[in-house]
Coordinates of C-alpha atoms and ligand atoms in Angstrom, one line a residue:
M1 CA 0.2 -0.5 -0.2
S2 CA 2.7 2.4 0.7
D3 CA 3.8 2.6 -2.5
F4 CA 0.8 3.6 -4.4
Y5 CA -0.8 7.1 -3.8
I6 CA -3.7 6.9 -1.3
K7 CA -7.4 5.6 -2.8
P8 CA -10.2 8.5 -1.6
E9 CA -12.4 5.2 -1.4
S10 CA -10.3 3.2 1.0
E11 CA -10.8 2.8 4.2
F12 CA -7.3 4.1 5.2
Y13 CA -8.2 7.2 3.2
Q14 CA -11.2 7.8 5.5
K15 CA -9.8 7.2 8.7
L16 CA -6.7 9.6 8.1
Q17 CA -9.5 12.4 6.6
W18 CA -11.4 12.2 10.3
L19 CA -8.4 11.7 12.1
M20 CA -7.5 15.5 10.0
L21 CA -10.8 16.8 10.9
S22 CA -10.7 15.5 14.5
R23 CA -7.9 17.0 15.5
V24 CA -8.7 20.6 14.1
L25 CA -11.7 20.5 16.5
F26 CA -10.5 18.5 19.1
T27 CA -7.1 21.0 19.5
S28 CA -9.7 24.4 19.0
L29 CA -11.4 23.4 21.7
L30 CA -8.8 21.8 24.3
L31 CA -6.8 24.7 23.5
G32 CA -9.8 27.2 23.0
S33 CA -10.5 25.9 26.7
T34 CA -7.6 26.8 27.7
I35 CA -6.7 30.1 26.8
I36 CA -10.2 31.3 28.6
L37 CA -9.3 29.8 32.3
Q38 CA -5.6 31.1 31.7
L39 CA -6.8 34.3 30.4
G40 CA -8.8 35.0 33.5
E41 CA -6.0 34.1 36.0
S42 CA -2.9 35.8 34.2
A43 CA -2.4 39.2 34.2
S44 CA -2.1 40.3 30.4
P45 CA -3.6 38.4 27.4
L46 CA 0.3 38.7 26.0
A47 CA 2.1 36.5 28.9
P48 CA 4.0 34.2 27.6
P49 CA 1.8 31.2 28.2
L50 CA -0.8 32.3 26.6
L51 CA 1.6 33.4 23.8
L52 CA 2.7 29.9 23.1
L53 CA -1.0 28.9 23.0
Y54 CA -1.9 30.9 20.2
G55 CA 1.3 29.6 18.4
L56 CA 0.0 26.6 18.9
I57 CA -3.3 26.6 17.8
A58 CA -1.9 28.4 14.5
G59 CA 0.3 25.9 14.2
I60 CA -2.1 23.3 14.2
F61 CA -4.1 24.7 12.1
L62 CA -1.7 25.6 9.3
L63 CA -0.2 22.2 9.4
S64 CA -3.9 20.6 9.2
F65 CA -4.1 22.8 5.6
T66 CA -0.8 21.6 4.7
Y67 CA -2.0 18.1 5.3
A68 CA -5.4 18.6 3.3
I69 CA -3.5 19.8 0.7
I70 CA -0.7 17.3 0.1
L71 CA -3.0 14.4 1.2
K72 CA -4.5 13.7 -2.1
H73 CA -0.7 14.1 -3.8
V74 CA 1.1 12.0 -1.1
K75 CA 2.4 8.6 -2.3
R76 CA 3.2 6.7 0.3
G77 CA 0.1 7.1 2.9
I78 CA 1.5 4.7 5.3
L79 CA 4.6 6.8 5.6
F80 CA 2.5 10.3 5.8
A81 CA 0.4 9.3 8.2
H82 CA 3.4 7.9 10.2
V83 CA 5.1 11.8 9.8
Q84 CA 1.4 13.4 11.0
I85 CA 1.3 11.3 14.1
G86 CA 4.8 12.1 15.6
I87 CA 3.7 15.5 14.8
D88 CA 1.0 15.2 17.2
T89 CA 3.1 13.4 19.7
V90 CA 5.4 16.7 19.6
V91 CA 2.4 19.3 20.0
V92 CA 1.2 17.0 22.6
T93 CA 4.3 17.5 24.3
L94 CA 4.6 21.4 23.9
I95 CA 0.7 21.5 24.9
I96 CA 1.9 19.9 28.3
F97 CA 4.9 22.2 28.8
V98 CA 3.2 24.9 28.6
T99 CA 0.3 24.0 30.6
G100 CA 2.8 23.3 33.5
C101 CA 4.9 20.5 32.6
Y102 CA 5.4 18.0 35.5
S103 CA 1.7 19.4 37.3
S104 CA 0.3 19.7 33.7
I105 CA -3.2 17.0 33.9
F106 CA -2.8 16.6 29.4
S107 CA -0.4 13.7 29.6
F108 CA -3.3 11.9 29.3
L109 CA -3.5 12.8 25.6
Y110 CA -0.2 10.9 25.0
L111 CA -2.9 7.8 25.6
V112 CA -4.8 9.1 22.8
V113 CA -2.4 9.9 20.2
I114 CA -2.0 6.3 20.8
I115 CA -5.1 5.3 20.4
Y116 CA -5.3 6.7 17.3
S117 CA -2.0 5.3 15.9
S118 CA -2.9 1.9 16.9
M119 CA -6.4 2.4 14.7
L120 CA -4.1 3.4 11.4
L121 CA -1.1 2.2 11.8
F122 CA -1.3 -1.1 14.1
R123 CA 1.3 -2.7 16.2
K124 CA 4.7 -1.2 15.2
G125 CA 3.2 2.2 14.2
S126 CA 1.8 2.4 17.9
M127 CA 4.7 0.9 19.3
I128 CA 6.9 3.9 17.3
M129 CA 4.3 6.5 18.9
A130 CA 4.5 5.1 22.4
A131 CA 8.4 5.0 22.2
L132 CA 8.3 8.9 20.9
C133 CA 5.8 9.6 23.9
S134 CA 8.1 8.0 25.9
I135 CA 11.3 9.6 24.9
Q136 CA 9.9 13.1 25.1
Y137 CA 8.5 12.8 27.9
G138 CA 11.0 11.8 29.8
V139 CA 13.6 14.0 28.3
M140 CA 11.2 16.9 29.2
L141 CA 10.6 16.0 32.9
N142 CA 14.5 15.3 33.1
L143 CA 15.2 18.9 31.6
E144 CA 12.7 20.4 34.0
Y145 CA 14.1 18.4 37.1
Y146 CA 18.0 19.2 36.6
R147 CA 16.5 23.0 36.5
I148 CA 17.2 23.4 32.7
L149 CA 13.7 24.0 31.2
E150 CA 11.5 26.4 33.3
P151 CA 7.6 25.4 33.4
F152 CA 5.3 28.4 32.9
N153 CA 3.6 29.1 36.9
T154 CA 0.9 31.1 35.7
A155 CA -1.5 30.3 39.0
G156 CA 1.2 31.0 41.2
I157 CA 0.6 27.7 43.0
A158 CA 1.6 24.6 40.6
L159 CA 5.4 23.0 41.0
S160 CA 7.7 22.3 39.3
A161 CA 9.5 19.0 39.0
A162 CA 12.7 20.3 40.7
D163 CA 10.6 21.0 43.9
Y164 CA 9.8 17.4 44.5
A165 CA 12.0 14.5 45.4
G166 CA 13.8 12.5 42.6
S167 CA 12.3 9.5 43.3
H168 CA 9.1 11.3 42.5
V169 CA 9.9 12.8 39.1
L170 CA 11.1 9.6 38.1
Y171 CA 8.3 7.7 39.4
K172 CA 5.7 9.8 37.2
V173 CA 7.6 9.2 34.0
V174 CA 8.1 5.3 34.2
I175 CA 4.3 5.3 35.1
T176 CA 3.3 7.3 31.8
M177 CA 5.9 5.0 30.3
V178 CA 4.0 2.4 31.1
A179 CA 0.7 3.8 30.2
C180 CA 2.4 4.4 26.7
F181 CA 3.2 0.8 26.0
A182 CA 0.0 -0.9 27.8
V183 CA -2.0 0.9 25.7
A184 CA -0.2 0.8 22.4
I185 CA -0.3 -3.3 23.1
L186 CA -3.7 -3.4 24.3
S187 CA -6.0 -0.9 21.3
S188 CA -3.5 -2.5 18.6
F189 CA -4.2 -5.9 19.7
L190 CA -7.9 -4.6 18.8
S191 CA -7.2 -3.0 16.6
E192 CA -5.3 -6.0 14.5
E193 CA -8.5 -8.1 15.5
E194 CA -10.5 -5.7 14.1
R195 CA -8.5 -5.9 11.2
K196 CA -8.6 -10.0 10.7
T197 CA -12.0 -10.3 11.3
K198 CA -13.1 -8.4 8.4
K199 CA -10.6 -9.7 6.3
E200 CA -12.3 -12.9 7.2
L201 CA -15.6 -11.8 6.7
A202 CA -14.5 -10.7 3.4
D203 CA -12.7 -13.6 2.0
M204 CA -15.9 -15.7 3.4
E205 CA -18.1 -13.1 0.9
D206 CA -15.6 -13.8 -1.9
H207 CA -16.2 -17.9 -1.1
V208 CA -20.1 -17.4 -1.1
K209 CA -20.1 -15.4 -4.1
R210 CA -18.2 -18.0 -6.1
V211 CA -20.0 -20.8 -4.3
E212 CA -23.3 -19.7 -5.3
K213 CA -21.8 -19.1 -9.1
L214 CA -20.6 -22.1 -9.4
A215 CA -24.1 -23.7 -8.3
V216 CA -26.1 -21.9 -11.1
L217 CA -23.3 -22.9 -14.0
G218 CA -23.0 -26.2 -12.7
E219 CA -27.3 -26.6 -13.6
M220 CA -26.7 -24.7 -17.3
A221 CA -23.2 -26.9 -17.9
A222 CA -24.7 -29.9 -16.9
G223 CA -27.9 -29.5 -19.4
L224 CA -25.6 -28.0 -21.9
V225 CA -22.8 -30.5 -22.5
H226 CA -25.5 -33.6 -23.0
E227 CA -26.4 -31.5 -25.7
I228 CA -23.0 -31.2 -26.8
K229 CA -22.1 -35.4 -26.2
N230 CA -25.1 -36.3 -27.9
P231 CA -24.6 -35.0 -31.7
L232 CA -20.5 -35.3 -31.0
A233 CA -21.1 -39.3 -30.9
S234 CA -23.4 -39.7 -34.1
L235 CA -20.5 -37.3 -35.7
T236 CA -17.9 -39.9 -34.2
G237 CA -19.8 -42.8 -35.1
S238 CA -20.9 -41.5 -38.8
I239 CA -16.9 -40.7 -39.5
Q240 CA -16.2 -44.1 -38.4
L241 CA -19.1 -45.9 -40.6
L242 CA -17.6 -43.3 -43.8
R243 CA -14.2 -44.8 -43.5
E244 CA -14.9 -48.3 -42.9
D245 CA -17.0 -47.9 -46.2
M246 CA -14.7 -45.8 -48.4
D247 CA -12.0 -46.8 -50.6
Y248 CA -8.2 -46.2 -48.6
D249 CA -7.4 -42.4 -49.8
P250 CA -5.0 -40.9 -47.9
Q251 CA -5.8 -37.6 -48.0
H252 CA -9.5 -38.7 -46.8
E253 CA -7.9 -40.6 -43.8
R254 CA -5.6 -37.7 -42.7
L255 CA -8.8 -36.0 -42.7
M256 CA -11.5 -37.9 -40.9
Q257 CA -8.6 -38.9 -38.8
I258 CA -8.4 -34.8 -37.9
V259 CA -12.5 -35.1 -37.3
L260 CA -12.2 -38.1 -34.8
R261 CA -9.1 -36.9 -32.8
E262 CA -11.0 -33.0 -32.5
A263 CA -13.8 -34.5 -31.5
D264 CA -12.7 -36.4 -29.1
R265 CA -11.3 -32.9 -27.7
L266 CA -13.9 -31.8 -27.5
S267 CA -15.9 -34.4 -25.4
S268 CA -13.4 -34.8 -22.9
L269 CA -13.0 -30.5 -22.5
V270 CA -17.1 -30.6 -21.9
S271 CA -16.8 -33.7 -19.8
N272 CA -13.8 -31.7 -18.1
F273 CA -16.0 -29.1 -17.7
L274 CA -19.1 -31.1 -16.2
L275 CA -16.6 -32.6 -13.8
F276 CA -15.9 -29.1 -13.0
A277 CA -19.2 -27.3 -12.9
K278 CA -20.8 -30.6 -11.0
P279 CA -19.1 -33.2 -10.0
P280 CA -20.8 -36.0 -9.8
A281 CA -22.0 -37.3 -6.3
G282 CA -19.0 -40.1 -6.2
K283 CA -18.8 -43.1 -4.0
T284 CA -18.0 -41.9 -0.5
E285 CA -15.6 -44.5 1.3
A286 CA -13.1 -44.4 3.9
I287 CA -9.7 -44.4 2.1
E288 CA -6.0 -44.5 3.5
L289 CA -4.4 -40.9 1.8
G290 CA -1.1 -42.5 1.7
R291 CA -1.5 -45.2 -0.1
V292 CA -4.0 -43.4 -2.8
L293 CA -1.2 -41.2 -2.7
S294 CA 1.3 -43.8 -3.9
E295 CA 0.1 -45.0 -6.5
V296 CA -1.3 -41.8 -7.9
V297 CA 2.5 -40.7 -7.4
E298 CA 3.6 -44.1 -8.8
L299 CA 2.0 -43.5 -11.8
F300 CA 2.5 -40.1 -12.6
D301 CA 5.9 -40.7 -12.1
K302 CA 6.4 -43.7 -15.0
E303 CA 3.8 -41.7 -17.4
T304 CA 5.9 -37.9 -17.0
R305 CA 9.0 -39.2 -16.6
K306 CA 9.1 -40.0 -20.6
G307 CA 11.0 -36.8 -22.0
R308 CA 11.1 -34.9 -18.8
H309 CA 13.7 -34.4 -16.1
V310 CA 11.7 -33.9 -13.3
S311 CA 11.7 -35.6 -9.5
V312 CA 9.7 -36.8 -7.8
T313 CA 9.9 -37.2 -3.9
N314 CA 6.9 -38.9 -1.5
T315 CA 6.8 -38.7 1.8
V316 CA 4.0 -40.2 3.6
I317 CA 2.6 -41.6 6.8
P318 CA 0.6 -44.6 7.6
N319 CA -3.0 -45.1 8.6
V320 CA -3.9 -41.2 7.7
W321 CA -8.1 -41.9 7.3
V322 CA -10.6 -39.9 5.2
Q323 CA -14.3 -40.3 3.7
M324 CA -14.2 -39.8 0.5
D325 CA -14.2 -40.8 -3.3
A326 CA -11.3 -42.8 -4.3
G327 CA -12.1 -41.3 -8.1
H328 CA -12.1 -38.0 -7.0
L329 CA -8.9 -38.0 -4.6
R330 CA -6.6 -39.5 -8.0
Q331 CA -8.3 -37.0 -10.2
V332 CA -7.2 -33.7 -7.5
L333 CA -3.7 -35.0 -6.8
W334 CA -3.3 -35.7 -10.8
N335 CA -4.2 -32.6 -11.5
L336 CA -1.9 -30.7 -9.1
L337 CA 1.3 -32.6 -10.1
L338 CA 0.2 -32.2 -13.9
N339 CA 0.3 -28.1 -12.8
A340 CA 3.4 -28.8 -10.8
A341 CA 5.3 -30.7 -13.7
E342 CA 3.8 -28.6 -16.4
A343 CA 5.7 -25.5 -14.2
I344 CA 8.5 -27.0 -14.8
D345 CA 11.1 -26.1 -17.7
G346 CA 13.7 -28.2 -18.4
S347 CA 14.9 -30.2 -15.5
G348 CA 13.4 -29.8 -11.5
H349 CA 11.8 -31.3 -8.6
I350 CA 8.5 -32.1 -7.2
K351 CA 7.5 -33.0 -3.5
I352 CA 4.9 -34.2 -2.0
K353 CA 4.5 -34.9 1.5
L354 CA 1.3 -36.2 3.8
Y355 CA 1.6 -34.7 7.6
P356 CA -1.2 -34.7 10.2
L357 CA -2.2 -31.5 11.3
K358 CA -4.0 -30.9 15.1
N359 CA -4.9 -35.1 15.3
R360 CA -8.2 -33.7 12.9
F361 CA -6.9 -32.5 9.9
A362 CA -4.6 -34.3 7.0
C363 CA -2.3 -32.2 4.5
I364 CA -0.9 -33.2 1.9
E365 CA 1.8 -30.7 0.5
I366 CA 2.6 -30.8 -3.4
S367 CA 5.7 -28.5 -4.1
D368 CA 7.8 -27.7 -7.1
D369 CA 10.3 -25.3 -7.7
G370 CA 9.4 -24.2 -11.4
C371 CA 8.5 -20.9 -12.5
G372 CA 6.1 -19.9 -10.0
M373 CA 3.2 -17.2 -10.4
T374 CA 2.4 -13.9 -9.9
R375 CA 0.4 -12.3 -7.2
E376 CA -2.2 -11.3 -10.5
T377 CA -1.9 -15.2 -11.9
L378 CA -2.9 -16.4 -8.5
K379 CA -5.6 -14.5 -8.0
S380 CA -7.3 -16.3 -11.2
I381 CA -6.2 -19.9 -10.6
F382 CA -9.7 -21.1 -9.4
D383 CA -11.8 -19.5 -12.6
P384 CA -13.0 -21.5 -15.5
F385 CA -10.7 -21.3 -17.9
F386 CA -8.1 -19.3 -16.9
T387 CA -5.0 -20.4 -18.3
T388 CA -1.2 -19.3 -19.0
K389 CA -0.3 -21.7 -20.7
P390 CA -0.7 -22.4 -25.1
G391 CA -2.9 -25.8 -25.0
G392 CA -4.5 -25.3 -21.4
T393 CA -7.6 -25.1 -20.6
G394 CA -7.6 -24.0 -17.4
L395 CA -9.8 -26.2 -15.9
G396 CA -7.3 -28.1 -13.9
L397 CA -7.7 -26.2 -10.5
S398 CA -11.1 -25.3 -11.0
I399 CA -12.1 -29.2 -10.5
V400 CA -9.8 -29.6 -8.0
H401 CA -11.7 -26.8 -6.0
S402 CA -14.8 -27.8 -6.7
I403 CA -14.6 -31.2 -5.5
L404 CA -12.4 -30.7 -2.5
E405 CA -15.3 -28.1 -2.0
S406 CA -17.9 -31.1 -2.0
Y407 CA -15.9 -32.6 0.9
N408 CA -15.8 -29.6 3.1
S409 CA -12.0 -29.8 2.9
W410 CA -9.9 -26.9 1.1
L411 CA -6.7 -26.0 -0.5
E412 CA -3.4 -23.2 0.3
V413 CA -1.4 -22.1 -2.4
E414 CA 1.6 -20.7 -1.5
S415 CA 4.0 -19.5 -4.9
K416 CA 6.7 -17.1 -5.5
I417 CA 7.9 -15.8 -9.1
N418 CA 10.8 -18.1 -10.2
A419 CA 10.8 -20.2 -7.5
G420 CA 8.0 -22.5 -6.9
T421 CA 4.5 -23.1 -5.8
T422 CA 2.7 -25.1 -3.2
F423 CA -0.4 -26.2 -3.1
I424 CA -1.6 -27.7 0.4
L425 CA -4.9 -29.3 0.6
K426 CA -6.3 -29.9 3.7
F427 CA -8.7 -32.7 4.4
R428 CA -11.0 -33.7 7.5
L429 CA -9.5 -37.2 9.3
I430 CA -12.2 -39.8 10.1
R431 CA -11.0 -43.1 12.6
P432 CA -9.7 -45.7 11.1
P433 CA -11.9 -48.5 9.7
T434 CA -11.6 -51.8 12.4
Ligands
ADP1 P1 -4.2 -25.3 -17.0 O1 -3.3 -26.7 -16.2 O2 -4.8 -25.9 -18.1 O3 -3.5 -23.8 -17.3 P2 -5.3 -25.2 -14.2 O4 -6.6 -24.8 -13.7 O5 -4.9 -26.5 -14.0 O6 -5.2 -25.1 -15.9 O7 -4.2 -24.1 -14.0 C1 -4.4 -22.5 -14.2 C2 -3.4 -21.9 -14.1 O8 -2.3 -22.1 -12.6 C3 -2.3 -22.2 -14.9 O9 -2.2 -21.6 -16.1 C4 -0.8 -22.2 -14.4 O10 -1.0 -20.4 -14.7 C5 -1.5 -21.6 -13.1 N1 -0.5 -22.5 -12.4 C6 -0.9 -23.6 -11.2 N2 -0.1 -24.8 -10.8 C7 1.0 -24.0 -11.1 C8 2.1 -24.1 -10.1 N3 2.5 -25.5 -9.9 N4 3.1 -23.7 -10.7 C9 3.1 -22.3 -11.4 N5 2.3 -22.1 -12.1 C10 0.6 -23.0 -11.6
MG2 MG1 -3.5 -28.1 -15.3

């Protein structure tokens, strides 16, 4: 995010706008009331603390004005927010200084700054702000204690830090620091939780949308596939009859071969599409994952060894059972292995691992050291007909996804361009049959 213009519709932008507006309102209210209070107490409306307060208000208005102007043009929004809030901590320190340093009642403002920094900048940002606040407060009180800094004593009653014992001053500094960090930890924890929940919700929404779309598509596809397959079968049959009846002619023979081959391709394409759009119910049974996995890998290794330099290692543990149709499982594994092999240009390695997860799930990990994917590609790989391969159908992963879906299982992908890809399948375990 930090490298782009802040988008006006983004949540971050809105939060930042809110912050800028509240800052102006809050400081005018706070400093305004302080000025009114002090005006009543001090001899002249031009006393130094009052002058400083006027200056602070003017400064904040000026800053807010500048922020508002450059907001649309900043490229690095996160950095911009850091700078703004960092300046806020300095302003708070100034407010505390003007209103009596050690005896000021405004040290709680540090906590306010830390709380909103956690809403915008999360854990790291709020920790940075807590550190900034602690340092400034500590330094200021120390300077005051050693009489380098003289606080304004407008009412003539407040005492300076230098009038207290060192331990008192230290105590106050430490308590404030602890409060700053405690608030940073707590409020950033809440903000992180909120962020996580929002993300989960968005993911879930995407998921539901996808499932709904697939359900409608599935119904349509099932009908369409029948309408295509029947005429296709008659076509193939007729051509075969013609071929038997006709005299041999190499030219005709070649053309008929093309018709048959393409009809075959079309037929397998629509079958695959049906498999994706509406996986058959299948016959679920208790199957041992390790056994089926080893079978598929062995067959795959044999099939792909010709012409390729792909080595395969397979690590399985025995006695891991799941409830599903063995044909479906084979299809899922086959599609993933095929993709892994296709991602490897030249020689490479495919690693397959089966391991349990928290006693209730089993994971199958299939990783390759092939071409990997960009983030853009990664977003679309489960969409039907999405492919980056010249001869690809883009149905492999869609089929994998919808089969797993029907078993309440799921898969995760990690990929790095030019480094490789890992697919992690997660299945629900069942008790081994006795
Ligand atoms: P197809 O294999 O026909 O292209 P898939 O649905 O199987 O269709 O895959 C979709 C796309 O996902 C592929 O075209 C490829 O870009 C990407 N992809 C899938 N698996 C891998 C992998 N292991 N490594 C790199 N890219 C992959
Ligand atoms: Mg594929």
